[in-house]
Amino acid sequence: RSVNIVAFGNERDGFSEDNQQPSLIWSYLGRSALISQIDSSLSASHVGNPVFTEYQACVFGNVRLVVHDCPVWDIFDSDWYTSCRLIGGADIIVIKYSVNDKASFQELKDSYVPMVKKALNHCSVPVIISAIGARKNGVPCTCPLCTSDRRSCVTTSEGVQLAKELGATYLELHTLNDFYIQKYFGGVLEYFMIQSLNQKSSEKMKKRKKSQKSHRVQPPQLEQPEKMPILKGEASHYDADLHNLLCCCQCADVAFYPEDLSTVVEAHKVILCSVSPLFMLLFEVTSPDDIPDASIVQMAQSLFAVQVGAAVPPAPHGVPPCVPPVRVVVKDSVFCSCLPDILHFIYSGAFQWERLEEDIKKKLKDPEKTEHVLEKVKCILKSPGKVNPIKDCRSHQIKRLYNTSLRLFFNTPVLADVIFKIQGATVPAHRAVLVARCEVMAAMFNGNYLEANSVLVPVYGVSKETFLSFLEYLYTDSCCP
């Protein structure tokens, strides 16, 4: 999983004595809280082609960020093939210029913007135009050498007009400090990163669905006769959204470890509890007295051990400081080795049993071990009080058996880690669900915004009833008409 960013243009003022300021992209990589490591050694491999520099970094915990920074526009003149290849492989394009270098801006507008538009003709890539620097509006020089008016500034209206030509997002960064880099430029860039990851995940899910269409049972919509889908005729993204949440591991608040603590698999309590009474017991949503089935209680105790606040590897990425991580040791090594496949099964609606069987068979290559793991998964899905609910487990049978969903956690304080304050009332919610289902909230809770580390989030300009309907759609994929 990766995001490719291509940056064109020079943000430095070529006619100023201060040419030591860092570049926009490098400043972002160095200042962003999302970046866990930066590999700039790759730039050495481009000594023979100094028109661009390549950086790599790790963002959102496990996503590779690849940046090609091209400060010299001459790349379009000297190597049209390379420039088109860079744009064709870009997920996000950043165009930057100094507001105090009118000549460079004019050259950009007249010569290179048409080339960028031509290269973007067959692809839809978000473009960010960054106007950088504080305008130096002094008395213009009248000597013959300055007749080109190089010292005049690029106005805001000129930058906005350029953005309109490219269908781009326009930003003005008066200085490359923490505010403009992290909260302003970084917030917009991270929004487009999340949008790109969601799009790639959706495309991947569509390809997988297409290849398995002949033998796969589609996850059902929630059966609510009194409800209706909020958008008639539009395909639901519900299952893809939750599956993408697992892939990105944003807002993960559970970390599963083997007994030697060697590896970690991240997940979300609210999703796990929505599919299984065993996980509700494990994370203390219910007590053993509430589950009239000794086999579920015994399985929870024999398979998992919860270690709250234990001194083991760091908490999952994206968990606010106020929410302590839950660390769970998986006692069964064979089951633990299959846990990633089991989680993909759960996050995809817990109805793709045939696919889970195939994945575990391929991984273990041992019929006894395969059956051992599948029996434990059946117990995790088991409804309390059922004597033998899944003898011949098939997707359509699980559909009839399994009747819990995220609706259980809609507008309840159980496992809630964020509270919206609206019209004097409070509405509890779960970051994992919000981030999975809403791109705007994903950017808000994972970016450098105040809400990312706040439990109480005020909401303005909307009624409580409307906001609750919106949350209901996020949780259930259905809404009152």
mmCIF file with all atom_site columns, N, CA and C in Angstrom, residues 149-173:
data_model
loop_
_atom_site.group_PDB
_atom_site.id
_atom_site.type_symbol
_atom_site.label_atom_id
_atom_site.label_alt_id
_atom_site.label_comp_id
_atom_site.label_asym_id
_atom_site.label_entity_id
_atom_site.label_seq_id
_atom_site.pdbx_PDB_ins_code
_atom_site.Cartn_x
_atom_site.Cartn_y
_atom_site.Cartn_z
_atom_site.occupancy
_atom_site.B_iso_or_equiv
_atom_site.pdbx_formal_charge
_atom_site.auth_seq_id
_atom_site.auth_comp_id
_atom_site.auth_asym_id
_atom_site.auth_atom_id
_atom_site.pdbx_PDB_model_num
ATOM 1  N N  . ASP A 1 149 ? 9.953  43.617 -14.573 1.00 0.00 ? 149 ASP A N  1
ATOM 2  C CA . ASP A 1 149 ? 9.148  43.642 -13.337 1.00 0.00 ? 149 ASP A CA 1
ATOM 3  C C  . ASP A 1 149 ? 9.259  42.337 -12.565 1.00 0.00 ? 149 ASP A C  1
ATOM 4  N N  . ARG A 1 150 ? 10.474 41.816 -12.486 1.00 0.00 ? 150 ARG A N  1
ATOM 5  C CA . ARG A 1 150 ? 10.668 40.548 -11.799 1.00 0.00 ? 150 ARG A CA 1
ATOM 6  C C  . ARG A 1 150 ? 10.367 40.631 -10.309 1.00 0.00 ? 150 ARG A C  1
ATOM 7  N N  . ARG A 1 151 ? 10.519 41.795 -9.730  1.00 0.00 ? 151 ARG A N  1
ATOM 8  C CA . ARG A 1 151 ? 10.332 41.912 -8.283  1.00 0.00 ? 151 ARG A CA 1
ATOM 9  C C  . ARG A 1 151 ? 8.870  42.066 -7.889  1.00 0.00 ? 151 ARG A C  1
ATOM 10 N N  . SER A 1 152 ? 7.980  42.229 -8.827  1.00 0.00 ? 152 SER A N  1
ATOM 11 C CA . SER A 1 152 ? 6.577  42.376 -8.454  1.00 0.00 ? 152 SER A CA 1
ATOM 12 C C  . SER A 1 152 ? 6.032  41.047 -7.947  1.00 0.00 ? 152 SER A C  1
ATOM 13 N N  . CYS A 1 153 ? 4.952  41.099 -7.184  1.00 0.00 ? 153 CYS A N  1
ATOM 14 C CA . CYS A 1 153 ? 4.424  39.899 -6.507  1.00 0.00 ? 153 CYS A CA 1
ATOM 15 C C  . CYS A 1 153 ? 3.315  39.255 -7.321  1.00 0.00 ? 153 CYS A C  1
ATOM 16 N N  . VAL A 1 154 ? 3.144  37.974 -7.089  1.00 0.00 ? 154 VAL A N  1
ATOM 17 C CA . VAL A 1 154 ? 2.027  37.227 -7.665  1.00 0.00 ? 154 VAL A CA 1
ATOM 18 C C  . VAL A 1 154 ? 0.828  37.412 -6.733  1.00 0.00 ? 154 VAL A C  1
ATOM 19 N N  . THR A 1 155 ? -0.251 37.946 -7.235  1.00 0.00 ? 155 THR A N  1
ATOM 20 C CA . THR A 1 155 ? -1.413 38.231 -6.385  1.00 0.00 ? 155 THR A CA 1
ATOM 21 C C  . THR A 1 155 ? -2.214 36.964 -6.107  1.00 0.00 ? 155 THR A C  1
ATOM 22 N N  . THR A 1 156 ? -3.067 37.067 -5.112  1.00 0.00 ? 156 THR A N  1
ATOM 23 C CA . THR A 1 156 ? -3.932 35.935 -4.769  1.00 0.00 ? 156 THR A CA 1
ATOM 24 C C  . THR A 1 156 ? -4.864 35.597 -5.932  1.00 0.00 ? 156 THR A C  1
ATOM 25 N N  . SER A 1 157 ? -5.406 36.612 -6.571  1.00 0.00 ? 157 SER A N  1
ATOM 26 C CA . SER A 1 157 ? -6.344 36.359 -7.673  1.00 0.00 ? 157 SER A CA 1
ATOM 27 C C  . SER A 1 157 ? -5.667 35.629 -8.826  1.00 0.00 ? 157 SER A C  1
ATOM 28 N N  . GLU A 1 158 ? -4.379 35.928 -9.085  1.00 0.00 ? 158 GLU A N  1
ATOM 29 C CA . GLU A 1 158 ? -3.655 35.219 -10.136 1.00 0.00 ? 158 GLU A CA 1
ATOM 30 C C  . GLU A 1 158 ? -3.482 33.742 -9.772  1.00 0.00 ? 158 GLU A C  1
ATOM 31 N N  . GLY A 1 159 ? -3.166 33.471 -8.492  1.00 0.00 ? 159 GLY A N  1
ATOM 32 C CA . GLY A 1 159 ? -3.015 32.088 -8.051  1.00 0.00 ? 159 GLY A CA 1
ATOM 33 C C  . GLY A 1 159 ? -4.326 31.326 -8.109  1.00 0.00 ? 159 GLY A C  1
ATOM 34 N N  . VAL A 1 160 ? -5.427 31.982 -7.696  1.00 0.00 ? 160 VAL A N  1
ATOM 35 C CA . VAL A 1 160 ? -6.739 31.339 -7.733  1.00 0.00 ? 160 VAL A CA 1
ATOM 36 C C  . VAL A 1 160 ? -7.148 31.031 -9.169  1.00 0.00 ? 160 VAL A C  1
ATOM 37 N N  . GLN A 1 161 ? -6.852 31.968 -10.092 1.00 0.00 ? 161 GLN A N  1
ATOM 38 C CA . GLN A 1 161 ? -7.190 31.741 -11.495 1.00 0.00 ? 161 GLN A CA 1
ATOM 39 C C  . GLN A 1 161 ? -6.427 30.534 -12.054 1.00 0.00 ? 161 GLN A C  1
ATOM 40 N N  . LEU A 1 162 ? -5.147 30.420 -11.668 1.00 0.00 ? 162 LEU A N  1
ATOM 41 C CA . LEU A 1 162 ? -4.351 29.275 -12.098 1.00 0.00 ? 162 LEU A CA 1
ATOM 42 C C  . LEU A 1 162 ? -4.955 27.970 -11.569 1.00 0.00 ? 162 LEU A C  1
ATOM 43 N N  . ALA A 1 163 ? -5.394 27.998 -10.306 1.00 0.00 ? 163 ALA A N  1
ATOM 44 C CA . ALA A 1 163 ? -6.013 26.804 -9.713  1.00 0.00 ? 163 ALA A CA 1
ATOM 45 C C  . ALA A 1 163 ? -7.293 26.425 -10.458 1.00 0.00 ? 163 ALA A C  1
ATOM 46 N N  . LYS A 1 164 ? -8.076 27.420 -10.870 1.00 0.00 ? 164 LYS A N  1
ATOM 47 C CA . LYS A 1 164 ? -9.308 27.136 -11.617 1.00 0.00 ? 164 LYS A CA 1
ATOM 48 C C  . LYS A 1 164 ? -9.000 26.452 -12.942 1.00 0.00 ? 164 LYS A C  1
ATOM 49 N N  . GLU A 1 165 ? -7.916 26.877 -13.595 1.00 0.00 ? 165 GLU A N  1
ATOM 50 C CA . GLU A 1 165 ? -7.553 26.276 -14.880 1.00 0.00 ? 165 GLU A CA 1
ATOM 51 C C  . GLU A 1 165 ? -7.242 24.791 -14.739 1.00 0.00 ? 165 GLU A C  1
ATOM 52 N N  . LEU A 1 166 ? -6.658 24.412 -13.599 1.00 0.00 ? 166 LEU A N  1
ATOM 53 C CA . LEU A 1 166 ? -6.270 23.019 -13.388 1.00 0.00 ? 166 LEU A CA 1
ATOM 54 C C  . LEU A 1 166 ? -7.271 22.245 -12.544 1.00 0.00 ? 166 LEU A C  1
ATOM 55 N N  . GLY A 1 167 ? -8.329 22.933 -12.067 1.00 0.00 ? 167 GLY A N  1
ATOM 56 C CA . GLY A 1 167 ? -9.263 22.274 -11.156 1.00 0.00 ? 167 GLY A CA 1
ATOM 57 C C  . GLY A 1 167 ? -8.588 21.880 -9.866  1.00 0.00 ? 167 GLY A C  1
ATOM 58 N N  . ALA A 1 168 ? -7.713 22.757 -9.373  1.00 0.00 ? 168 ALA A N  1
ATOM 59 C CA . ALA A 1 168 ? -6.850 22.437 -8.229  1.00 0.00 ? 168 ALA A CA 1
ATOM 60 C C  . ALA A 1 168 ? -7.330 23.099 -6.949  1.00 0.00 ? 168 ALA A C  1
ATOM 61 N N  . THR A 1 169 ? -6.789 22.636 -5.832  1.00 0.00 ? 169 THR A N  1
ATOM 62 C CA . THR A 1 169 ? -6.990 23.270 -4.526  1.00 0.00 ? 169 THR A CA 1
ATOM 63 C C  . THR A 1 169 ? -5.900 24.312 -4.328  1.00 0.00 ? 169 THR A C  1
ATOM 64 N N  . TYR A 1 170 ? -6.279 25.554 -3.991  1.00 0.00 ? 170 TYR A N  1
ATOM 65 C CA . TYR A 1 170 ? -5.314 26.653 -3.864  1.00 0.00 ? 170 TYR A CA 1
ATOM 66 C C  . TYR A 1 170 ? -5.028 26.944 -2.389  1.00 0.00 ? 170 TYR A C  1
ATOM 67 N N  . LEU A 1 171 ? -3.748 27.005 -2.040  1.00 0.00 ? 171 LEU A N  1
ATOM 68 C CA . LEU A 1 171 ? -3.329 27.314 -0.670  1.00 0.00 ? 171 LEU A CA 1
ATOM 69 C C  . LEU A 1 171 ? -2.288 28.432 -0.693  1.00 0.00 ? 171 LEU A C  1
ATOM 70 N N  . GLU A 1 172 ? -2.343 29.306 0.306   1.00 0.00 ? 172 GLU A N  1
ATOM 71 C CA . GLU A 1 172 ? -1.286 30.307 0.498   1.00 0.00 ? 172 GLU A CA 1
ATOM 72 C C  . GLU A 1 172 ? -0.582 30.018 1.810   1.00 0.00 ? 172 GLU A C  1
ATOM 73 N N  . LEU A 1 173 ? 0.728  29.817 1.745   1.00 0.00 ? 173 LEU A N  1
ATOM 74 C CA . LEU A 1 173 ? 1.540  29.533 2.926   1.00 0.00 ? 173 LEU A CA 1
ATOM 75 C C  . LEU A 1 173 ? 2.530  30.687 3.091   1.00 0.00 ? 173 LEU A C  1
#
